[in-house]
Amino acid sequence: MTVTPYVPDIHHFSGRGGKDVLPMYRDQLGRDPNLPAGLLGTLRQVVGQHLTVDDVVAYIHGLLGTSAFSERFAHELSEIAEPVHIPMTSNSAMFNRAVELGRELLWYHTWGERYRPTGSTTVPLRNTGLLSPIHGYPETYRYQPDEQILEVGTGRFSRVTEDVWSFEVSGLAVLDSWLGSRMANRRGKPSGPLSDIRPRRWVFTDELLLLITILQRTIDLTPIAAEILDDIIAGPLIPTMDIPRPTAIERGAPRT
């Protein structure tokens, strides 16, 4: 599962466009949650606490926002071509653990735009050292796993783990793809005239450091997500028949 605070373009996701995006709200003002009517009420009653649409989204992303879910259910996910079923716990402590994890993942995965913790302003950058700056527009990049150094043109970044370099989403090597699209001779097919509008010089160092931070934090939180998922599945779950189903209108595209 991937998330974005921005309007998705033709590249989102994997070049398939934004047609499969599930918006958090069904209206422009953010007053009509994109949830079946009665779901929040049911969850509040079963879990025993006041919940919001933000909590539900965070709960789902806490379970699906890392590779923990796809690794546990790899066989099932390879066999079926239908909507993924989310285990909903009736235990308030377990529910809150998933929500807390999901909120942190959402903060990182939206580049600090959403679910910002109280008192925080930006996502804290991890201790990735800039050994030498990038001069001019880089044409090449490479990763040295033995030294954990990422070279981008004249720039050198230390403490970039091999897990970060090899991090993939549905077969897409994230860091490699990000760098490839930002070289002087970029990789990939332009999607239109807007793709030709580019900075005249390299301006992406801060964004690169943030991307490395986001990937590393996702990797670090994956074992925690796996543990929470295991505990939820082993504990009491809300029966499917007790969860309100969306109506035909609710399944349709929202009117904006």
PDB file of C-alpha atoms in Angstrom:
ATOM      1  CA  MET A   1       0.000   0.000   0.000  1.00  0.00           C
ATOM      2  CA  THR A   2       1.342   3.419  -0.916  1.00  0.00           C
ATOM      3  CA  VAL A   3       0.054   6.845   0.071  1.00  0.00           C
ATOM      4  CA  THR A   4       0.535  10.379  -1.192  1.00  0.00           C
ATOM      5  CA  PRO A   5      -0.636  13.840  -0.077  1.00  0.00           C
ATOM      6  CA  TYR A   6      -0.454  15.065  -3.677  1.00  0.00           C
ATOM      7  CA  VAL A   7      -2.656  14.782  -6.739  1.00  0.00           C
ATOM      8  CA  PRO A   8      -1.412  11.608  -8.478  1.00  0.00           C
ATOM      9  CA  ASP A   9      -0.354  11.888 -12.099  1.00  0.00           C
ATOM     10  CA  ILE A  10       0.100   9.294 -14.843  1.00  0.00           C
ATOM     11  CA  HIS A  11       3.170   7.859 -13.061  1.00  0.00           C
ATOM     12  CA  HIS A  12       1.221   6.895  -9.953  1.00  0.00           C
ATOM     13  CA  PHE A  13       1.401   3.963  -9.437  1.00  0.00           C
ATOM     14  CA  SER A  14       3.915   2.169 -11.711  1.00  0.00           C
ATOM     15  CA  GLY A  15       2.795   4.295 -14.658  1.00  0.00           C
ATOM     16  CA  ARG A  16      -0.778   3.008 -14.400  1.00  0.00           C
ATOM     17  CA  GLY A  17      -2.198   6.407 -13.540  1.00  0.00           C
ATOM     18  CA  GLY A  18      -4.285   7.571 -10.612  1.00  0.00           C
ATOM     19  CA  LYS A  19      -7.469   5.703 -11.452  1.00  0.00           C
ATOM     20  CA  ASP A  20      -7.121   3.284  -8.535  1.00  0.00           C
ATOM     21  CA  VAL A  21      -6.537   5.939  -5.878  1.00  0.00           C
ATOM     22  CA  LEU A  22      -8.805   5.728  -2.821  1.00  0.00           C
ATOM     23  CA  PRO A  23      -9.302   9.259  -1.479  1.00  0.00           C
ATOM     24  CA  MET A  24      -9.557   9.750   2.256  1.00  0.00           C
ATOM     25  CA  TYR A  25     -12.656  11.911   1.804  1.00  0.00           C
ATOM     26  CA  ARG A  26     -15.408  11.942  -0.800  1.00  0.00           C
ATOM     27  CA  ASP A  27     -15.696  15.735  -0.960  1.00  0.00           C
ATOM     28  CA  GLN A  28     -13.366  18.675  -1.480  1.00  0.00           C
ATOM     29  CA  LEU A  29     -13.922  20.103   2.002  1.00  0.00           C
ATOM     30  CA  GLY A  30     -12.909  16.934   3.821  1.00  0.00           C
ATOM     31  CA  ARG A  31     -16.206  16.421   5.615  1.00  0.00           C
ATOM     32  CA  ASP A  32     -17.441  13.183   4.033  1.00  0.00           C
ATOM     33  CA  PRO A  33     -15.130  10.273   4.968  1.00  0.00           C
ATOM     34  CA  ASN A  34     -14.661   7.649   2.272  1.00  0.00           C
ATOM     35  CA  LEU A  35     -15.962   4.918   4.581  1.00  0.00           C
ATOM     36  CA  PRO A  36     -19.183   2.882   4.611  1.00  0.00           C
ATOM     37  CA  ALA A  37     -21.919   4.591   6.593  1.00  0.00           C
ATOM     38  CA  GLY A  38     -21.990   3.164  10.098  1.00  0.00           C
ATOM     39  CA  LEU A  39     -18.423   1.847  10.088  1.00  0.00           C
ATOM     40  CA  LEU A  40     -17.084   4.443  12.510  1.00  0.00           C
ATOM     41  CA  GLY A  41     -20.033   3.871  14.814  1.00  0.00           C
ATOM     42  CA  THR A  42     -19.471   0.118  14.777  1.00  0.00           C
ATOM     43  CA  LEU A  43     -15.769   0.462  15.485  1.00  0.00           C
ATOM     44  CA  ARG A  44     -16.387   2.951  18.300  1.00  0.00           C
ATOM     45  CA  GLN A  45     -18.819   0.555  19.929  1.00  0.00           C
ATOM     46  CA  VAL A  46     -16.678  -2.565  19.560  1.00  0.00           C
ATOM     47  CA  VAL A  47     -13.298  -0.996  20.368  1.00  0.00           C
ATOM     48  CA  GLY A  48     -14.821   1.111  23.132  1.00  0.00           C
ATOM     49  CA  GLN A  49     -13.371   4.505  22.300  1.00  0.00           C
ATOM     50  CA  HIS A  50     -13.951   7.489  20.051  1.00  0.00           C
ATOM     51  CA  LEU A  51     -12.410   6.941  16.624  1.00  0.00           C
ATOM     52  CA  THR A  52     -12.071   9.187  13.585  1.00  0.00           C
ATOM     53  CA  VAL A  53     -11.442   8.550   9.909  1.00  0.00           C
ATOM     54  CA  ASP A  54      -7.789   9.444  10.595  1.00  0.00           C
ATOM     55  CA  ASP A  55      -7.588   6.576  13.087  1.00  0.00           C
ATOM     56  CA  VAL A  56      -9.079   4.095  10.603  1.00  0.00           C
ATOM     57  CA  VAL A  57      -6.684   5.145   7.835  1.00  0.00           C
ATOM     58  CA  ALA A  58      -3.750   4.970  10.263  1.00  0.00           C
ATOM     59  CA  TYR A  59      -4.830   1.490  11.421  1.00  0.00           C
ATOM     60  CA  ILE A  60      -4.956   0.206   7.843  1.00  0.00           C
ATOM     61  CA  HIS A  61      -1.610   1.752   6.945  1.00  0.00           C
ATOM     62  CA  GLY A  62      -0.059   0.374  10.122  1.00  0.00           C
ATOM     63  CA  LEU A  63      -0.853  -3.113   8.814  1.00  0.00           C
ATOM     64  CA  LEU A  64      -0.272  -2.562   5.077  1.00  0.00           C
ATOM     65  CA  GLY A  65       2.292   0.275   4.984  1.00  0.00           C
ATOM     66  CA  THR A  66       5.347  -2.004   5.172  1.00  0.00           C
ATOM     67  CA  SER A  67       6.273  -5.344   3.634  1.00  0.00           C
ATOM     68  CA  ALA A  68       5.081  -7.185   6.769  1.00  0.00           C
ATOM     69  CA  PHE A  69       1.588  -7.868   5.379  1.00  0.00           C
ATOM     70  CA  SER A  70       2.687  -8.939   1.896  1.00  0.00           C
ATOM     71  CA  GLU A  71       5.414 -11.175   3.317  1.00  0.00           C
ATOM     72  CA  ARG A  72       3.063 -12.931   5.728  1.00  0.00           C
ATOM     73  CA  PHE A  73       0.362 -13.458   3.106  1.00  0.00           C
ATOM     74  CA  ALA A  74       2.607 -13.831   0.056  1.00  0.00           C
ATOM     75  CA  HIS A  75       0.989 -17.097  -1.022  1.00  0.00           C
ATOM     76  CA  GLU A  76      -2.575 -15.847  -0.614  1.00  0.00           C
ATOM     77  CA  LEU A  77      -1.843 -12.573  -2.395  1.00  0.00           C
ATOM     78  CA  SER A  78      -0.297 -14.428  -5.337  1.00  0.00           C
ATOM     79  CA  GLU A  79      -3.323 -16.697  -5.691  1.00  0.00           C
ATOM     80  CA  ILE A  80      -6.217 -14.223  -5.541  1.00  0.00           C
ATOM     81  CA  ALA A  81      -7.246 -11.253  -7.646  1.00  0.00           C
ATOM     82  CA  GLU A  82      -9.768  -9.624  -5.355  1.00  0.00           C
ATOM     83  CA  PRO A  83      -9.804  -6.902  -2.689  1.00  0.00           C
ATOM     84  CA  VAL A  84      -7.435  -7.470   0.212  1.00  0.00           C
ATOM     85  CA  HIS A  85      -9.132  -8.257   3.523  1.00  0.00           C
ATOM     86  CA  ILE A  86      -7.930  -6.263   6.537  1.00  0.00           C
ATOM     87  CA  PRO A  87      -8.100  -8.005   9.946  1.00  0.00           C
ATOM     88  CA  MET A  88      -9.949  -5.667  12.324  1.00  0.00           C
ATOM     89  CA  THR A  89      -9.162  -6.245  15.980  1.00  0.00           C
ATOM     90  CA  SER A  90     -11.765  -5.718  18.707  1.00  0.00           C
ATOM     91  CA  ASN A  91      -9.027  -5.214  21.301  1.00  0.00           C
ATOM     92  CA  SER A  92      -8.588  -1.497  22.018  1.00  0.00           C
ATOM     93  CA  ALA A  93      -4.912  -1.819  23.029  1.00  0.00           C
ATOM     94  CA  MET A  94      -4.053  -3.687  19.815  1.00  0.00           C
ATOM     95  CA  PHE A  95      -6.075  -1.226  17.765  1.00  0.00           C
ATOM     96  CA  ASN A  96      -4.191   1.696  19.294  1.00  0.00           C
ATOM     97  CA  ARG A  97      -0.807   0.051  18.642  1.00  0.00           C
ATOM     98  CA  ALA A  98      -1.641  -0.262  14.951  1.00  0.00           C
ATOM     99  CA  VAL A  99      -2.941   3.317  14.839  1.00  0.00           C
ATOM    100  CA  GLU A 100       0.202   4.679  16.490  1.00  0.00           C
ATOM    101  CA  LEU A 101       2.431   2.820  14.056  1.00  0.00           C
ATOM    102  CA  GLY A 102       0.276   3.838  11.100  1.00  0.00           C
ATOM    103  CA  ARG A 103       0.412   7.499  12.057  1.00  0.00           C
ATOM    104  CA  GLU A 104       4.201   7.450  12.122  1.00  0.00           C
ATOM    105  CA  LEU A 105       4.373   5.627   8.783  1.00  0.00           C
ATOM    106  CA  LEU A 106       1.891   8.058   7.238  1.00  0.00           C
ATOM    107  CA  TRP A 107       3.962  10.999   8.476  1.00  0.00           C
ATOM    108  CA  TYR A 108       7.052   9.606   6.786  1.00  0.00           C
ATOM    109  CA  HIS A 109       5.319   8.263   3.668  1.00  0.00           C
ATOM    110  CA  THR A 110       3.662  11.615   2.943  1.00  0.00           C
ATOM    111  CA  TRP A 111       7.056  13.360   3.217  1.00  0.00           C
ATOM    112  CA  GLY A 112       5.986  15.024   6.463  1.00  0.00           C
ATOM    113  CA  GLU A 113       2.849  16.554   4.946  1.00  0.00           C
ATOM    114  CA  ARG A 114       0.227  14.602   6.923  1.00  0.00           C
ATOM    115  CA  TYR A 115      -0.149  13.148  10.427  1.00  0.00           C
ATOM    116  CA  ARG A 116       2.563  15.411  11.817  1.00  0.00           C
ATOM    117  CA  PRO A 117       3.116  14.665  15.532  1.00  0.00           C
ATOM    118  CA  THR A 118       2.404  17.465  17.989  1.00  0.00           C
ATOM    119  CA  GLY A 119       5.496  19.605  18.457  1.00  0.00           C
ATOM    120  CA  SER A 120       7.182  18.382  15.267  1.00  0.00           C
ATOM    121  CA  THR A 121       7.774  20.509  12.201  1.00  0.00           C
ATOM    122  CA  THR A 122       9.648  18.279   9.776  1.00  0.00           C
ATOM    123  CA  VAL A 123      10.646  14.637   9.492  1.00  0.00           C
ATOM    124  CA  PRO A 124      13.977  14.265  11.364  1.00  0.00           C
ATOM    125  CA  LEU A 125      16.723  13.335   8.921  1.00  0.00           C
ATOM    126  CA  ARG A 126      18.711  10.224   9.782  1.00  0.00           C
ATOM    127  CA  ASN A 127      22.462  10.359  10.265  1.00  0.00           C
ATOM    128  CA  THR A 128      23.450  10.108   6.605  1.00  0.00           C
ATOM    129  CA  GLY A 129      26.718  11.937   6.075  1.00  0.00           C
ATOM    130  CA  LEU A 130      27.394  14.173   3.088  1.00  0.00           C
ATOM    131  CA  LEU A 131      31.064  13.483   2.424  1.00  0.00           C
ATOM    132  CA  SER A 132      31.293  15.692  -0.649  1.00  0.00           C
ATOM    133  CA  PRO A 133      28.714  17.942  -2.373  1.00  0.00           C
ATOM    134  CA  ILE A 134      27.225  17.503  -5.816  1.00  0.00           C
ATOM    135  CA  HIS A 135      28.613  19.962  -8.365  1.00  0.00           C
ATOM    136  CA  GLY A 136      26.938  20.532 -11.710  1.00  0.00           C
ATOM    137  CA  TYR A 137      24.226  18.222 -13.014  1.00  0.00           C
ATOM    138  CA  PRO A 138      25.248  14.607 -12.250  1.00  0.00           C
ATOM    139  CA  GLU A 139      25.283  12.139 -15.106  1.00  0.00           C
ATOM    140  CA  THR A 140      25.974   8.936 -13.188  1.00  0.00           C
ATOM    141  CA  TYR A 141      25.489   7.364  -9.786  1.00  0.00           C
ATOM    142  CA  ARG A 142      26.513   4.131  -8.123  1.00  0.00           C
ATOM    143  CA  TYR A 143      26.295   2.381  -4.769  1.00  0.00           C
ATOM    144  CA  GLN A 144      29.236   0.817  -2.931  1.00  0.00           C
ATOM    145  CA  PRO A 145      27.738  -1.782  -0.558  1.00  0.00           C
ATOM    146  CA  ASP A 146      30.989  -2.615   1.267  1.00  0.00           C
ATOM    147  CA  GLU A 147      31.419   0.985   2.380  1.00  0.00           C
ATOM    148  CA  GLN A 148      27.701   1.885   2.401  1.00  0.00           C
ATOM    149  CA  ILE A 149      28.469   4.896   0.232  1.00  0.00           C
ATOM    150  CA  LEU A 150      26.200   6.333  -2.439  1.00  0.00           C
ATOM    151  CA  GLU A 151      27.953   8.308  -5.178  1.00  0.00           C
ATOM    152  CA  VAL A 152      25.920  10.804  -7.198  1.00  0.00           C
ATOM    153  CA  GLY A 153      28.121  12.640  -9.676  1.00  0.00           C
ATOM    154  CA  THR A 154      30.743  14.391  -7.548  1.00  0.00           C
ATOM    155  CA  GLY A 155      28.679  13.874  -4.395  1.00  0.00           C
ATOM    156  CA  ARG A 156      29.276  11.104  -1.874  1.00  0.00           C
ATOM    157  CA  PHE A 157      26.839  10.074   0.871  1.00  0.00           C
ATOM    158  CA  SER A 158      27.880   7.757   3.703  1.00  0.00           C
ATOM    159  CA  ARG A 159      25.878   5.394   5.934  1.00  0.00           C
ATOM    160  CA  VAL A 160      23.394   4.461   3.203  1.00  0.00           C
ATOM    161  CA  THR A 161      22.478   0.892   4.089  1.00  0.00           C
ATOM    162  CA  GLU A 162      22.180  -1.835   1.490  1.00  0.00           C
ATOM    163  CA  ASP A 163      18.566  -2.353   2.590  1.00  0.00           C
ATOM    164  CA  VAL A 164      17.807   1.237   1.589  1.00  0.00           C
ATOM    165  CA  TRP A 165      19.551   0.858  -1.774  1.00  0.00           C
ATOM    166  CA  SER A 166      17.671  -2.372  -2.588  1.00  0.00           C
ATOM    167  CA  PHE A 167      14.286  -1.249  -1.205  1.00  0.00           C
ATOM    168  CA  GLU A 168      11.527  -2.138  -3.675  1.00  0.00           C
ATOM    169  CA  VAL A 169       7.804  -1.572  -4.029  1.00  0.00           C
ATOM    170  CA  SER A 170       6.147  -4.017  -6.439  1.00  0.00           C
ATOM    171  CA  GLY A 171       9.480  -4.599  -8.147  1.00  0.00           C
ATOM    172  CA  LEU A 172      10.343  -0.893  -8.413  1.00  0.00           C
ATOM    173  CA  ALA A 173      13.753  -0.105  -6.916  1.00  0.00           C
ATOM    174  CA  VAL A 174      12.807   3.186  -5.277  1.00  0.00           C
ATOM    175  CA  LEU A 175      16.159   4.892  -4.799  1.00  0.00           C
ATOM    176  CA  ASP A 176      17.541   3.724  -8.158  1.00  0.00           C
ATOM    177  CA  SER A 177      14.398   4.915  -9.941  1.00  0.00           C
ATOM    178  CA  TRP A 178      14.429   8.264  -8.109  1.00  0.00           C
ATOM    179  CA  LEU A 179      18.049   8.934  -9.064  1.00  0.00           C
ATOM    180  CA  GLY A 180      17.635   7.722 -12.630  1.00  0.00           C
ATOM    181  CA  SER A 181      14.861  10.227 -13.305  1.00  0.00           C
ATOM    182  CA  ARG A 182      16.976  13.121 -12.003  1.00  0.00           C
ATOM    183  CA  MET A 183      20.228  12.665 -13.900  1.00  0.00           C
ATOM    184  CA  ALA A 184      21.338  15.057 -16.648  1.00  0.00           C
ATOM    185  CA  ASN A 185      20.254  12.417 -19.165  1.00  0.00           C
ATOM    186  CA  ARG A 186      17.334  11.086 -17.239  1.00  0.00           C
ATOM    187  CA  ARG A 187      15.887   7.644 -17.526  1.00  0.00           C
ATOM    188  CA  GLY A 188      12.295   6.986 -18.498  1.00  0.00           C
ATOM    189  CA  LYS A 189       9.860   8.188 -21.121  1.00  0.00           C
ATOM    190  CA  PRO A 190       8.573  11.778 -20.783  1.00  0.00           C
ATOM    191  CA  SER A 191       4.832  11.950 -20.176  1.00  0.00           C
ATOM    192  CA  GLY A 192       4.312  15.270 -21.952  1.00  0.00           C
ATOM    193  CA  PRO A 193       5.523  18.864 -22.370  1.00  0.00           C
ATOM    194  CA  LEU A 194       5.548  19.465 -18.601  1.00  0.00           C
ATOM    195  CA  SER A 195       8.244  16.824 -18.253  1.00  0.00           C
ATOM    196  CA  ASP A 196      10.620  19.131 -20.143  1.00  0.00           C
ATOM    197  CA  ILE A 197      10.388  21.765 -17.406  1.00  0.00           C
ATOM    198  CA  ARG A 198      13.352  21.013 -15.161  1.00  0.00           C
ATOM    199  CA  PRO A 199      15.692  22.915 -12.824  1.00  0.00           C
ATOM    200  CA  ARG A 200      18.752  24.364 -14.547  1.00  0.00           C
ATOM    201  CA  ARG A 201      20.999  22.935 -11.818  1.00  0.00           C
ATOM    202  CA  TRP A 202      20.945  20.145  -9.248  1.00  0.00           C
ATOM    203  CA  VAL A 203      18.612  21.112  -6.383  1.00  0.00           C
ATOM    204  CA  PHE A 204      17.696  17.688  -5.004  1.00  0.00           C
ATOM    205  CA  THR A 205      20.230  17.000  -2.230  1.00  0.00           C
ATOM    206  CA  ASP A 206      17.828  17.771   0.621  1.00  0.00           C
ATOM    207  CA  GLU A 207      15.116  15.698  -1.030  1.00  0.00           C
ATOM    208  CA  LEU A 208      17.548  12.802  -1.495  1.00  0.00           C
ATOM    209  CA  LEU A 209      18.479  12.882   2.197  1.00  0.00           C
ATOM    210  CA  LEU A 210      14.798  12.890   3.099  1.00  0.00           C
ATOM    211  CA  LEU A 211      14.082   9.955   0.792  1.00  0.00           C
ATOM    212  CA  ILE A 212      16.896   7.934   2.374  1.00  0.00           C
ATOM    213  CA  THR A 213      15.473   8.777   5.797  1.00  0.00           C
ATOM    214  CA  ILE A 214      11.968   7.662   4.797  1.00  0.00           C
ATOM    215  CA  LEU A 215      13.173   4.360   3.359  1.00  0.00           C
ATOM    216  CA  GLN A 216      15.350   3.569   6.370  1.00  0.00           C
ATOM    217  CA  ARG A 217      12.575   4.364   8.841  1.00  0.00           C
ATOM    218  CA  THR A 218      10.179   2.130   6.899  1.00  0.00           C
ATOM    219  CA  ILE A 219      12.710  -0.697   7.067  1.00  0.00           C
ATOM    220  CA  ASP A 220      13.271  -0.152  10.798  1.00  0.00           C
ATOM    221  CA  LEU A 221       9.527  -0.227  11.534  1.00  0.00           C
ATOM    222  CA  THR A 222       8.793  -3.359   9.480  1.00  0.00           C
ATOM    223  CA  PRO A 223       9.591  -5.867  12.282  1.00  0.00           C
ATOM    224  CA  ILE A 224       7.316  -3.893  14.614  1.00  0.00           C
ATOM    225  CA  ALA A 225       4.551  -3.974  11.998  1.00  0.00           C
ATOM    226  CA  ALA A 226       4.992  -7.744  11.646  1.00  0.00           C
ATOM    227  CA  GLU A 227       4.700  -8.206  15.417  1.00  0.00           C
ATOM    228  CA  ILE A 228       1.558  -6.074  15.614  1.00  0.00           C
ATOM    229  CA  LEU A 229       0.016  -7.955  12.692  1.00  0.00           C
ATOM    230  CA  ASP A 230       0.775 -11.312  14.345  1.00  0.00           C
ATOM    231  CA  ASP A 231      -0.778 -10.183  17.628  1.00  0.00           C
ATOM    232  CA  ILE A 232      -3.911  -8.847  15.929  1.00  0.00           C
ATOM    233  CA  ILE A 233      -4.466 -12.057  13.947  1.00  0.00           C
ATOM    234  CA  ALA A 234      -3.928 -14.183  17.060  1.00  0.00           C
ATOM    235  CA  GLY A 235      -6.323 -12.049  19.100  1.00  0.00           C
ATOM    236  CA  PRO A 236     -10.051 -11.273  18.925  1.00  0.00           C
ATOM    237  CA  LEU A 237     -11.252 -10.032  15.534  1.00  0.00           C
ATOM    238  CA  ILE A 238     -14.442  -8.282  14.500  1.00  0.00           C
ATOM    239  CA  PRO A 239     -16.477 -10.754  12.399  1.00  0.00           C
ATOM    240  CA  THR A 240     -16.879  -9.710   8.770  1.00  0.00           C
ATOM    241  CA  MET A 241     -20.668  -9.903   9.103  1.00  0.00           C
ATOM    242  CA  ASP A 242     -20.562  -7.206  11.812  1.00  0.00           C
ATOM    243  CA  ILE A 243     -18.754  -4.686   9.616  1.00  0.00           C
ATOM    244  CA  PRO A 244     -21.026  -2.448   7.473  1.00  0.00           C
ATOM    245  CA  ARG A 245     -20.659  -2.963   3.722  1.00  0.00           C
ATOM    246  CA  PRO A 246     -20.454  -0.002   1.342  1.00  0.00           C
ATOM    247  CA  THR A 247     -23.514   0.749  -0.734  1.00  0.00           C
ATOM    248  CA  ALA A 248     -23.475   0.959  -4.529  1.00  0.00           C
ATOM    249  CA  ILE A 249     -23.312   4.750  -4.283  1.00  0.00           C
ATOM    250  CA  GLU A 250     -20.438   4.590  -1.813  1.00  0.00           C
ATOM    251  CA  ARG A 251     -18.536   2.274  -4.164  1.00  0.00           C
ATOM    252  CA  GLY A 252     -18.852   4.787  -6.989  1.00  0.00           C
ATOM    253  CA  ALA A 253     -16.439   7.613  -7.680  1.00  0.00           C
ATOM    254  CA  PRO A 254     -16.988  10.619  -5.385  1.00  0.00           C
ATOM    255  CA  ARG A 255     -18.481  13.774  -6.873  1.00  0.00           C
ATOM    256  CA  THR A 256     -16.204  16.764  -6.602  1.00  0.00           C
TER     257      THR A 256
END
